[in-house]
Amino acid sequence: MKNSKVLCFVVIILLQGKLVDAQKIAAKTKFLVGFSQCTTADAWRRSMDQEMQNELLYYPDLQLLIKDAENSSKNQVNDIRELLAAGIDLLIVSPNESAPLTGIVSEVYKKGIPVILIDRKIESGDYSAFIGGNSYQIGKEAGIYAVKLLKGKGRVVEISGLEGSSPAKERHKGFIEEISKAPGVSIIKSLSGEWEVAVSEKVMKNYLESNEPFDLVYAHNDVMALGAYNAYIRKFNTKNAFFIGVDGLPGTGCGIQAVMDRKLDATMLYPTGGSLAISLAWDLLNKKPVNKENILNTLVIDSTNVRALKFQTDEILNLHNRIVSSRNILDEQVKKYLSQRFWLIVALSSLFLIIVLTILLFRGLRNKAKANLKLEVQKQAITRQNEELRKISLELEEATNAKLIFFTNISHEFRTPLTLMIGPLENILSDSKLSVAIRSQLQMMLRNATRLLRMINQLMDLRKIEDEKMKITAGEFDIVSFTHEIKEAFEELAARKNISFSLNTLLDEQLLYFDRDKVDKILFNLLSNAFKFTSESGSIDININKVRHTFNGVEKDSVEIEIRDNGIGIAEDSLNRIFERFYQVEQDKGNIVAGTGIGLPLSKGFVDLHHGDISVKSKKGEGSSFVVYFQLGNSHFTDFEISNKDVEFTRIDKQIFPELSQDDADIESMNQTCISDDYENMPLLLIVEDNADVSKFIKSSLVDNYRIMTASNGIDAFEKIYIDQPDLIISDVMMPEMDGLEFTKKLKSDIRTSHIPVILLTALSSHESKIEGLETGADSYIAKPFNKKHLEVRVKHLIENRQQIRKHYQQDVITQFVKENKISQLDSSFLKKCNAIIEKHLTENEYGVEQMSVEIGLSRVHVYRKIKHLTGLTVSEFIRNIKLKKAAVMLQESGKTIAEVAYETGFSSPSYFSKCFKDLYSISPTDFVQNNTSE
């Protein structure tokens, strides 16, 4: 059966292919001709279109595509470009204006596409043929006829076409030339009708208001002549003046009919040339020679010949209609023939297919039996594979559960040593005789031990929920006042981060059955996350409302608690997974947001124990909204879950937040007392660490020997670096917004900061993590937990190494330590660039940091800082040393005098040069020259 389908498909394709090929052959014999017209005279345009369509009946291989620019040169240029895009083989264009259309018409012609101009020429000779009446000759004929009508004496009103158009200019010029031969005939007024009947009627009406007498109206086309005639008749009701137009087109409302109706006294025939344009197009497309200039003859149409002309045009139209009718009949016959041939082919093909299908049917039945046998074998194999996969899945699940049980048991074992740590720490801290420094470090230990205990408790609670061993004890309490108490625990943190923090509700009191311990943890986790991911000057709102909400398909009264923030938000692809166990949201560039991935799954578990609901809405960069719903009443709880006793619970201690520690001021006070008299000369360190406790610990370890400034992430660090460049940076790796690796990479790739040594601190201690850190350009990589002494030694050695480089530099300006790779490639390139710039301006004694910073492309401040950090020299000293090094070479090799060398290296005088030379090399230039000469 499969083979029969394929064969059927192939036969149909062959049939379709023949039809498609026939269409392609037909398409190849067709030429696409584009016609861009731009005239406001509807009658002339209709006549042109009709002539072209009539002529096209004799050229079935020509296809005409017409565009009308509606009297706009800009539109016409766009129309021609559209015709080019359509793939035209020849362009026929009736330019609106000569100059604006010259460029585009020349462009088409130069592409090898034949161009036929109708009615108007362009300002170049880039066209294949021109078709048009001689407007100048038409004007002369009109002038001759006007003089004849006026018998050599009269006053004429001229209504011209669009101002600036070549037909209007030529028709006026020819008319003036003829009437000037009759001294008694003159033009008393020239009006612009813009080729439009309405405009002509309006200007004529305005002119008639002047009551100035005239004898004849000469309009540049028939429609303007008719517009003037209408205005005249409305004014005077009778025709006492002569009206002459131009075009002489057949049809209702056109020139010939107007002469017959005695509205116009005469019209000058101005052929459209539509039929000639089609025949010339055919000759050009078939590479036949044609005349480039094709001038159409004119004729005066008046009462003496109008009837004969109208009869001729009517006969031509009747003949054309009969031709069109015959052509339509022929087309119908061709269609019938093609249709009959197609169905005959289909019938024969169908018969052939039936025979083939009959043969294939028997083969298909035989093959089906074989296929069924193969399918049965495959089915058995798939069944075995599914069974194996099920076993593997069970084994993986058991292994995962075993790991979780082991991890939970280990966590449980941690509680005993933590209790033995927290208890003694609390006892020691109760001693009022402790020094500020010791108390600060003990408080930090207690705070982090408490945080570790809380994480262990959360992990064990999560395990209980998964094992369905977690129980709740719900009592009836006021949820509004309960939430107020939780809010108060976070108000100090909100104040420190300058976050707008509010609780909004219309409820004074709302009784609700809930387990205070579980709800306290739910709200604490949600608020902790809100504060963690909301930057300073942000906002966090708690909203409590009484609403109707659907629980398990049933709508019930409930309490809605919403926690909304305008923090960093959560990506849409992470929203469906944030309540999964151990899932952590990724920031941009793959960075994991700091956390354990326990808080939200645990909160959802507690909400589910209350038979409630929790949902989240968030948008990246705009903030998040977590909403918790609790059912009113107690019918959703079992009797074992409800307690009438007031069960005590321990509220989470707010001091687990490093930001809420009370020892900040004490630390600062301690640091101030440790400042020595030489404080301003101490090296400046920048600590980049998002954990406040770790930052304080590092700071307290180094504050005796260094000036310290801190930043919470890479972005914050860069803002401080550009103001006060540190001598060394200590940075954590895992940080929000910009992590340590990205921060180091950016720092080392910026010429303004690439010289600053960086030590990376991280909890990722694997060999691969260390390599990744060093590849970013870090100078040292220390794993957490780190030894305080180790950190102090690394900081000291890196700063001393940088100082040795500066000292070495002062002795040999560039070459030695660059060769020894004691600075980075970026810094080496910077110094070489500076050296090249200074040598270029060697003779300029006023050359300094201002000019140098412009050539390097950095600010004056950054150039000064960069050179000072790398060499220990000011920019002036740096420039002077480069010049002195060049001078020493010149004194050795050039044979020039000391004065000549001094001036050629940009020193203002030989005496100042000698002083600087001796200060650097500890020998005068004279002795230096003598020593080198004696050698």
GROMACS .gro file of C-alpha atoms in nm, residues 3 378 686:
model
    3
    3ASN     CA    1   0.429   0.183  -0.277
  378GLN     CA    2   0.949  -0.469   1.805
  686LEU     CA    3   3.837   4.786   4.782
   0.00000   0.00000   0.00000
